[in-house]
XYZ file of C-alpha atoms in Angstrom:
488
model
C -0.021 -0.050 -0.025
C 1.021 3.616 -0.808
C 0.317 4.698 3.050
C 1.960 6.989 5.409
C 1.658 4.379 8.000
C 4.795 4.652 10.280
C 4.493 8.562 10.092
C 0.888 8.457 11.203
C 1.628 6.087 14.028
C 4.608 7.845 15.284
C 2.962 11.175 15.025
C -0.062 9.659 16.910
C 2.679 8.529 19.720
C 4.261 11.947 19.886
C 1.039 13.703 20.136
C -0.426 11.401 22.759
C 2.856 11.714 24.359
C 5.549 8.995 25.253
C 5.214 10.578 28.616
C 1.640 9.444 29.071
C 2.786 5.832 28.250
C 5.557 5.652 30.885
C 2.608 6.861 33.411
C 0.236 4.152 32.154
C 3.152 1.461 32.285
C 2.659 0.572 28.554
C 5.905 1.310 27.299
C 7.520 -1.940 27.763
C 4.706 -3.302 25.333
C 6.193 -1.895 22.214
C 7.895 -4.065 19.612
C 11.454 -3.181 19.239
C 14.378 -3.986 16.703
C 18.190 -3.584 16.898
C 18.299 -3.096 13.215
C 19.771 0.616 13.905
C 22.974 -1.047 14.915
C 23.758 -1.752 11.375
C 24.909 1.953 11.153
C 27.715 1.163 13.488
C 28.951 2.723 16.576
C 30.810 5.508 14.854
C 28.057 6.462 12.695
C 26.960 10.135 12.894
C 24.731 11.404 15.660
C 22.519 14.487 15.831
C 23.759 17.281 18.021
C 22.437 19.865 20.276
C 19.592 17.578 21.593
C 18.088 17.275 17.743
C 16.718 13.895 16.744
C 16.285 12.537 13.066
C 13.707 9.660 12.893
C 13.295 7.655 9.851
C 9.477 6.698 9.431
C 9.043 3.455 7.503
C 5.478 2.516 6.051
C 5.338 -0.881 4.572
C 3.499 -2.234 1.539
C 2.899 -5.499 3.219
C -0.347 -7.113 3.410
C 0.911 -9.477 6.237
C 0.748 -9.052 9.763
C 3.755 -8.802 12.080
C 4.169 -12.496 12.606
C 4.103 -13.076 8.592
C 0.497 -14.531 8.515
C -2.029 -13.091 5.937
C -4.292 -10.273 6.880
C -7.960 -11.112 6.660
C -9.241 -11.244 3.195
C -12.327 -9.335 4.084
C -10.130 -6.467 5.088
C -7.586 -6.404 2.496
C -9.829 -7.022 -0.496
C -13.130 -5.757 0.535
C -11.918 -2.732 2.773
C -8.938 -1.827 0.983
C -9.471 -2.599 -2.683
C -5.922 -3.931 -2.438
C -6.117 -7.288 -4.259
C -5.064 -10.180 -1.468
C -2.257 -10.824 0.910
C 0.148 -12.032 -1.911
C 0.107 -8.770 -3.438
C 2.415 -5.836 -2.652
C 5.519 -7.795 -1.131
C 7.563 -5.650 1.521
C 8.225 -2.459 -0.439
C 8.434 0.758 1.755
C 6.103 2.829 -0.159
C 6.590 5.506 2.579
C 9.835 6.850 3.823
C 9.858 10.088 5.870
C 13.119 11.427 7.613
C 11.439 13.417 10.729
C 13.819 16.040 12.342
C 12.943 17.227 15.802
C 15.034 20.236 16.860
C 16.348 20.065 20.430
C 15.405 23.617 21.285
C 11.653 22.943 20.601
C 11.219 24.846 17.416
C 9.202 23.527 14.506
C 9.609 20.049 13.433
C 10.490 19.061 9.818
C 9.503 16.028 7.976
C 10.986 15.359 4.534
C 9.485 12.660 2.353
C 11.656 10.632 0.046
C 9.656 9.725 -2.959
C 9.232 5.980 -3.285
C 10.301 5.647 -6.921
C 13.565 7.557 -6.432
C 16.085 5.662 -8.476
C 19.111 5.393 -6.419
C 21.977 3.040 -5.278
C 20.878 0.074 -2.988
C 23.917 -1.522 -1.147
C 24.393 -4.875 -2.399
C 21.789 -4.575 -5.110
C 23.008 -1.719 -7.458
C 20.654 0.848 -8.728
C 17.074 0.486 -7.697
C 13.833 2.278 -6.433
C 14.483 3.229 -2.843
C 11.183 1.497 -2.139
C 12.947 -1.903 -2.995
C 15.722 -1.778 -0.389
C 13.551 -3.558 2.278
C 12.012 -6.250 0.242
C 15.088 -7.362 -1.462
C 17.018 -7.873 1.942
C 14.335 -9.463 3.444
C 13.822 -11.916 0.709
C 17.458 -12.873 0.746
C 17.617 -13.034 4.353
C 14.705 -15.479 4.736
C 16.131 -17.827 2.021
C 19.512 -17.854 3.764
C 17.723 -18.692 6.924
C 15.659 -21.458 5.431
C 18.708 -22.888 3.873
C 20.243 -22.973 7.326
C 17.230 -25.111 8.634
C 15.290 -22.457 10.391
C 11.703 -23.446 10.016
C 9.870 -21.543 12.668
C 7.588 -18.806 10.591
C 7.641 -16.183 13.393
C 11.381 -16.361 13.672
C 11.830 -16.148 9.844
C 9.631 -13.112 9.659
C 11.313 -11.381 12.641
C 14.890 -11.799 11.471
C 14.266 -11.331 7.776
C 12.297 -7.890 8.318
C 15.309 -6.837 10.528
C 17.330 -7.445 7.333
C 14.994 -5.236 5.314
C 15.026 -2.421 8.017
C 18.826 -2.495 8.158
C 19.170 -2.237 4.299
C 16.800 0.711 4.241
C 18.462 2.558 7.035
C 21.798 1.930 5.103
C 20.237 3.127 1.853
C 18.685 6.361 3.454
C 21.863 7.425 5.396
C 24.071 6.802 2.245
C 21.621 8.697 0.172
C 21.359 11.857 2.457
C 24.454 11.422 4.377
C 22.724 12.539 7.513
C 22.288 11.135 10.852
C 19.537 8.715 11.557
C 18.977 8.546 15.355
C 16.013 6.357 15.603
C 13.531 4.678 13.184
C 9.708 3.601 13.517
C 8.035 0.921 11.146
C 4.356 0.200 10.733
C 2.531 -2.030 8.064
C -0.909 -1.704 6.312
C -2.993 -3.096 9.323
C -1.494 -0.575 11.766
C -2.595 2.553 9.812
C -6.338 1.063 9.424
C -6.212 0.390 13.286
C -5.138 3.767 14.151
C -7.696 5.341 11.892
C -10.300 3.209 13.673
C -9.245 4.381 17.109
C -9.114 8.056 16.339
C -12.568 8.469 14.368
C -13.489 10.396 11.276
C -10.662 12.600 9.812
C -11.125 15.904 8.075
C -9.528 16.331 4.556
C -9.974 18.864 1.784
C -9.720 17.930 -1.966
C -9.198 20.727 -4.721
C -11.541 18.619 -7.083
C -13.580 15.561 -7.092
C -11.968 12.204 -7.662
C -13.139 8.840 -8.790
C -10.286 5.878 -8.810
C -11.109 2.129 -9.206
C -7.691 1.097 -8.254
C -7.758 2.467 -4.769
C -11.423 2.952 -4.250
C -11.239 6.741 -3.995
C -14.253 8.278 -4.576
C -14.717 11.701 -3.092
C -16.365 15.092 -4.077
C -14.374 18.231 -3.871
C -13.970 20.209 -0.705
C -13.714 19.349 3.016
C -15.147 15.885 4.176
C -14.804 13.414 7.067
C -13.365 10.106 6.179
C -14.184 6.786 7.670
C -11.043 4.294 8.186
C -11.535 2.715 4.768
C -12.073 6.023 3.060
C -9.002 7.359 4.559
C -7.054 4.558 3.159
C -8.367 5.219 -0.271
C -7.470 8.694 0.274
C -4.071 8.212 0.900
C -3.499 5.211 -1.534
C -4.819 7.072 -4.693
C -2.119 7.845 -7.296
C -4.011 6.976 -10.627
C -5.624 10.000 -12.173
C -3.561 12.440 -10.265
C -1.337 14.585 -12.281
C 1.943 14.096 -10.338
C 1.051 10.430 -9.549
C 3.231 9.496 -6.381
C 4.158 13.065 -5.712
C 0.723 14.245 -5.489
C -0.050 11.305 -3.248
C 2.673 12.235 -0.972
C 1.151 15.491 -0.251
C -2.169 13.847 0.548
C -0.352 11.892 3.066
C 0.968 14.829 4.555
C -2.237 16.370 4.630
C -3.589 13.317 6.351
C -1.175 13.649 9.183
C -2.070 17.159 9.648
C -5.733 15.739 10.060
C -4.577 13.208 12.713
C -3.059 15.986 14.683
C -6.147 18.209 14.351
C -8.421 15.508 15.414
C -6.367 14.369 18.575
C -6.246 17.961 19.442
C -9.953 18.752 19.124
C -11.785 15.648 20.202
C -10.719 15.134 23.657
C -8.422 12.381 23.088
C -5.462 14.171 24.845
C -5.967 14.009 28.542
C -8.596 11.243 28.596
C -6.774 8.374 29.846
C -8.979 5.638 28.943
C -9.104 7.043 25.225
C -5.359 7.334 25.119
C -5.003 3.715 26.635
C -7.261 2.356 23.755
C -5.143 4.082 21.212
C -1.835 3.346 22.791
C -2.900 -0.600 22.706
C -3.404 -0.414 18.909
C 0.124 1.282 18.511
C 1.749 -1.324 20.705
C 0.147 -4.136 18.596
C 1.288 -2.440 15.167
C 4.297 -0.445 15.378
C 8.041 -1.507 15.704
C 10.709 1.180 17.100
C 14.324 1.024 17.524
C 15.695 -0.410 20.649
C 17.855 2.707 21.430
C 14.663 5.040 21.670
C 14.242 6.193 25.283
C 10.450 7.000 25.635
C 11.015 9.327 28.460
C 13.597 11.263 26.884
C 11.862 11.339 23.587
C 8.848 12.917 25.436
C 10.918 16.021 26.093
C 12.012 16.339 22.696
C 8.665 16.015 21.053
C 7.095 19.393 22.107
C 6.802 20.711 18.624
C 4.968 17.577 17.480
C 2.390 17.816 20.535
C 1.458 21.335 19.593
C 1.154 20.570 15.840
C 4.462 22.564 15.067
C 5.280 20.412 11.982
C 6.183 21.294 8.317
C 5.953 18.661 5.727
C 8.250 18.607 2.496
C 8.810 16.282 -0.232
C 12.547 15.901 -1.513
C 13.014 17.038 -5.199
C 13.499 14.996 -8.188
C 15.137 15.924 -11.449
C 12.568 14.170 -13.646
C 11.297 10.870 -14.869
C 12.779 7.940 -16.726
C 12.242 4.466 -17.917
C 14.514 1.557 -16.705
C 13.763 -2.082 -17.633
C 10.092 -1.154 -18.154
C 9.650 0.777 -14.816
C 9.050 4.260 -14.345
C 11.820 5.814 -11.706
C 12.272 9.200 -10.539
C 15.754 10.745 -11.479
C 17.420 12.296 -8.634
C 20.784 14.103 -7.904
C 22.132 12.800 -4.656
C 24.414 15.707 -3.925
C 21.339 17.978 -4.417
C 19.342 15.970 -2.004
C 21.947 16.192 0.750
C 22.084 19.827 0.392
C 18.273 20.341 0.618
C 18.127 18.149 3.600
C 20.797 19.814 5.372
C 19.084 23.293 4.863
C 15.684 21.915 5.787
C 17.126 20.292 8.947
C 19.261 23.371 9.668
C 22.382 21.149 10.075
C 24.609 23.252 7.675
C 25.504 22.341 4.166
C 27.431 19.258 3.819
C 30.671 19.133 2.188
C 29.173 17.002 -0.874
C 27.054 19.946 -1.943
C 30.096 22.261 -2.744
C 30.170 22.909 -6.629
C 32.100 20.334 -8.443
C 33.840 21.157 -11.601
C 32.051 19.807 -14.757
C 33.633 16.753 -16.443
C 36.097 17.589 -19.159
C 35.354 14.346 -21.291
C 38.720 12.992 -20.990
C 38.208 11.124 -17.723
C 39.080 7.362 -17.920
C 37.591 4.885 -15.480
C 39.717 1.870 -14.528
C 37.922 -1.062 -12.865
C 39.503 -3.355 -10.528
C 37.729 -6.563 -9.490
C 38.574 -7.153 -5.852
C 35.634 -9.978 -5.612
C 35.758 -13.731 -6.081
C 33.224 -13.204 -9.025
C 35.084 -13.929 -12.570
C 33.947 -11.405 -14.981
C 32.543 -8.625 -12.618
C 35.047 -6.260 -13.701
C 34.450 -6.737 -17.239
C 30.992 -6.668 -17.063
C 30.911 -3.305 -14.907
C 33.440 -1.808 -17.396
C 30.770 -2.646 -20.070
C 28.086 -1.188 -18.348
C 29.819 2.033 -17.910
C 30.884 2.319 -21.560
C 27.257 1.505 -22.666
C 26.348 4.503 -20.706
C 28.797 7.078 -22.311
C 31.801 6.830 -19.754
C 35.215 6.129 -21.003
C 36.986 3.116 -19.418
C 40.306 2.130 -19.358
C 41.915 -1.239 -18.054
C 40.127 -4.075 -16.458
C 42.260 -5.893 -13.667
C 41.896 -8.506 -10.957
C 42.908 -7.051 -7.560
C 43.513 -8.336 -4.005
C 40.288 -9.332 -2.252
C 38.522 -6.505 -0.542
C 35.531 -6.260 1.310
C 34.526 -2.593 0.489
C 34.149 -1.169 -2.899
C 36.162 2.262 -3.187
C 36.404 5.036 -5.783
C 39.528 7.087 -6.251
C 40.379 10.112 -8.570
C 43.021 12.397 -9.908
C 42.773 16.156 -9.470
C 40.511 17.090 -12.490
C 38.159 14.066 -12.231
C 36.001 14.703 -8.986
C 32.719 15.052 -10.891
C 32.930 11.659 -12.559
C 34.263 9.907 -9.509
C 31.681 11.149 -7.237
C 28.845 10.122 -9.698
C 30.263 6.596 -9.966
C 30.737 6.418 -6.157
C 27.044 7.485 -5.661
C 25.979 4.454 -7.549
C 27.697 2.142 -4.952
C 26.833 4.372 -2.006
C 30.414 5.155 -1.374
C 32.468 8.522 -0.950
C 35.030 9.341 -3.832
C 38.485 10.034 -2.372
C 41.068 12.120 -3.944
C 44.571 10.483 -4.821
C 47.861 12.289 -5.433
C 48.929 8.948 -7.106
C 46.561 9.253 -10.026
C 46.885 11.470 -13.000
C 44.490 13.914 -13.103
C 42.025 12.712 -15.476
C 41.853 9.032 -14.005
C 39.157 7.355 -11.915
C 39.820 3.874 -10.452
C 36.668 1.954 -9.179
C 37.626 -1.137 -6.986
C 34.809 -3.610 -6.655
C 34.512 -4.950 -3.096
C 32.703 -8.164 -1.908
C 29.520 -6.246 -0.862
C 29.126 -4.855 -4.479
C 26.122 -5.883 -6.373
C 26.435 -8.964 -8.500
C 24.770 -7.015 -11.608
C 26.435 -3.742 -12.212
C 24.439 -0.768 -11.653
C 22.294 0.330 -14.398
C 23.229 3.970 -14.168
C 21.886 5.526 -17.553
C 19.141 7.398 -15.919
C 21.245 9.567 -13.819
C 24.299 10.143 -16.064
C 26.866 12.958 -14.683
C 26.929 16.169 -16.759
C 28.528 16.126 -20.062
C 31.008 19.045 -20.916
C 28.256 20.739 -23.174
C 25.652 20.667 -20.299
C 27.556 21.708 -17.355
C 25.584 21.707 -14.240
C 23.606 18.508 -15.249
C 20.015 18.262 -14.883
C 17.347 17.453 -17.678
C 18.345 17.826 -21.147
C 14.911 18.085 -22.958
C 11.307 18.141 -22.094
C 10.870 14.841 -23.695
C 13.344 13.042 -21.604
C 11.964 14.281 -18.230
C 9.714 16.859 -16.392
C 11.414 19.302 -14.045
C 9.417 19.849 -10.878
C 9.307 23.087 -8.806
C 11.548 22.922 -5.893
C 10.475 25.916 -3.878
C 9.996 24.323 -0.561
C 8.149 27.501 0.889
C 5.494 27.141 -1.568
C 5.103 23.244 -1.377
C 5.316 22.860 2.311
C 2.121 21.446 4.364
C 1.842 22.977 7.678
C 0.392 20.509 10.260
C -1.011 23.575 12.453
C -2.685 25.498 9.713
C -6.152 23.873 9.480
C -7.255 21.475 6.727
C -4.932 21.858 3.796
C -6.542 21.352 0.265
C -4.714 18.996 -2.045
C -5.366 17.348 -5.438
């Protein structure tokens, strides 16, 4: 499902207050995961009391233990096929920034079809990072003789979480302090517990795929209608991007509802709502409920602005529609939104000269990977040099001479690593050394090629190739405390 499940759930938790959870002795009932440890003890952490939380909304029609959700719920209520549809894509990814000084919180949505490097799998849609890793881990465990379905589900989902966390941090190069995950049924349960939610549409819609059938204007939605509202993408001018803005408007409706219907301060109502959250939400094991309650004052008052990270345009890869993105630009945008300063990667990089040559070193045990990688680079217009077999190495690296930073950083982004300058290389040379964790299939990098000498600055080269979207953040922000925003 294309749902803002995790964001909605965590917003509910924040608005109701983790402090109340502690008083009601329910915090210990939350499901937790150690997946955040994949980022390592040396991973960057937010300073000044700030917290960055990755909110993950799963596409899965499965319960937490891997069992099928009721057919009546999936098919009849949601118009969503059956429990075999959807897999484990993360169709909602939002990085929530909560300032330690109590100022306005910021939520940056990452479009699900952004075509980026997923460690171990090459270039993929970002939504696939979870499902690919979960599938591989489940198969690995089964080959080891693990048969308990609950164990398989828990451990393989943790692999999916680790893959998603690593992918997002590599993409944005910003600290991720915590995460929260919810799947489809969690969203529905929360919508049930809260009651009708008010939303506003700029025009009438009818969509057989999602079941969305609404007039224009402000209206109150039932739980099943709420799901249709945030799921619809067919018939919308900007597809998934318009759906993201609907999801943001929906969270604003959640906050408004909780503040206006007497839920806050009513212990019985809060207990009922928290029981739902305990059943369907997973948080990282490092999240301290008491400390988080003191940080979440901006959320409890609705001081929250939603943004959607920009794309460069659209492309088709292997028959799939994808979003073209510029990782360097996304890092700069996120740093600006979160007021964390401009990362070094956003410093302007000289345009390619066209003389840069990429040498490929195969440091893996997979014969032919170096040649296949060089062939893929050449097919996409890159100039390749030697292909050699090197000493075995675990990590992929990219090094470059003085005048080759643009090409080197582009290649490095495909493998989720940082390019490093080397005085040992001539100015127009780049060396890509493939490590054991590199994908079996070379990344398909053609949809996000570096700028040519004739088009310094990169970006889209023609209207036929892609559509450039407006990136004025101040015009597109959805403010959670500004009433009921109208969306398409």
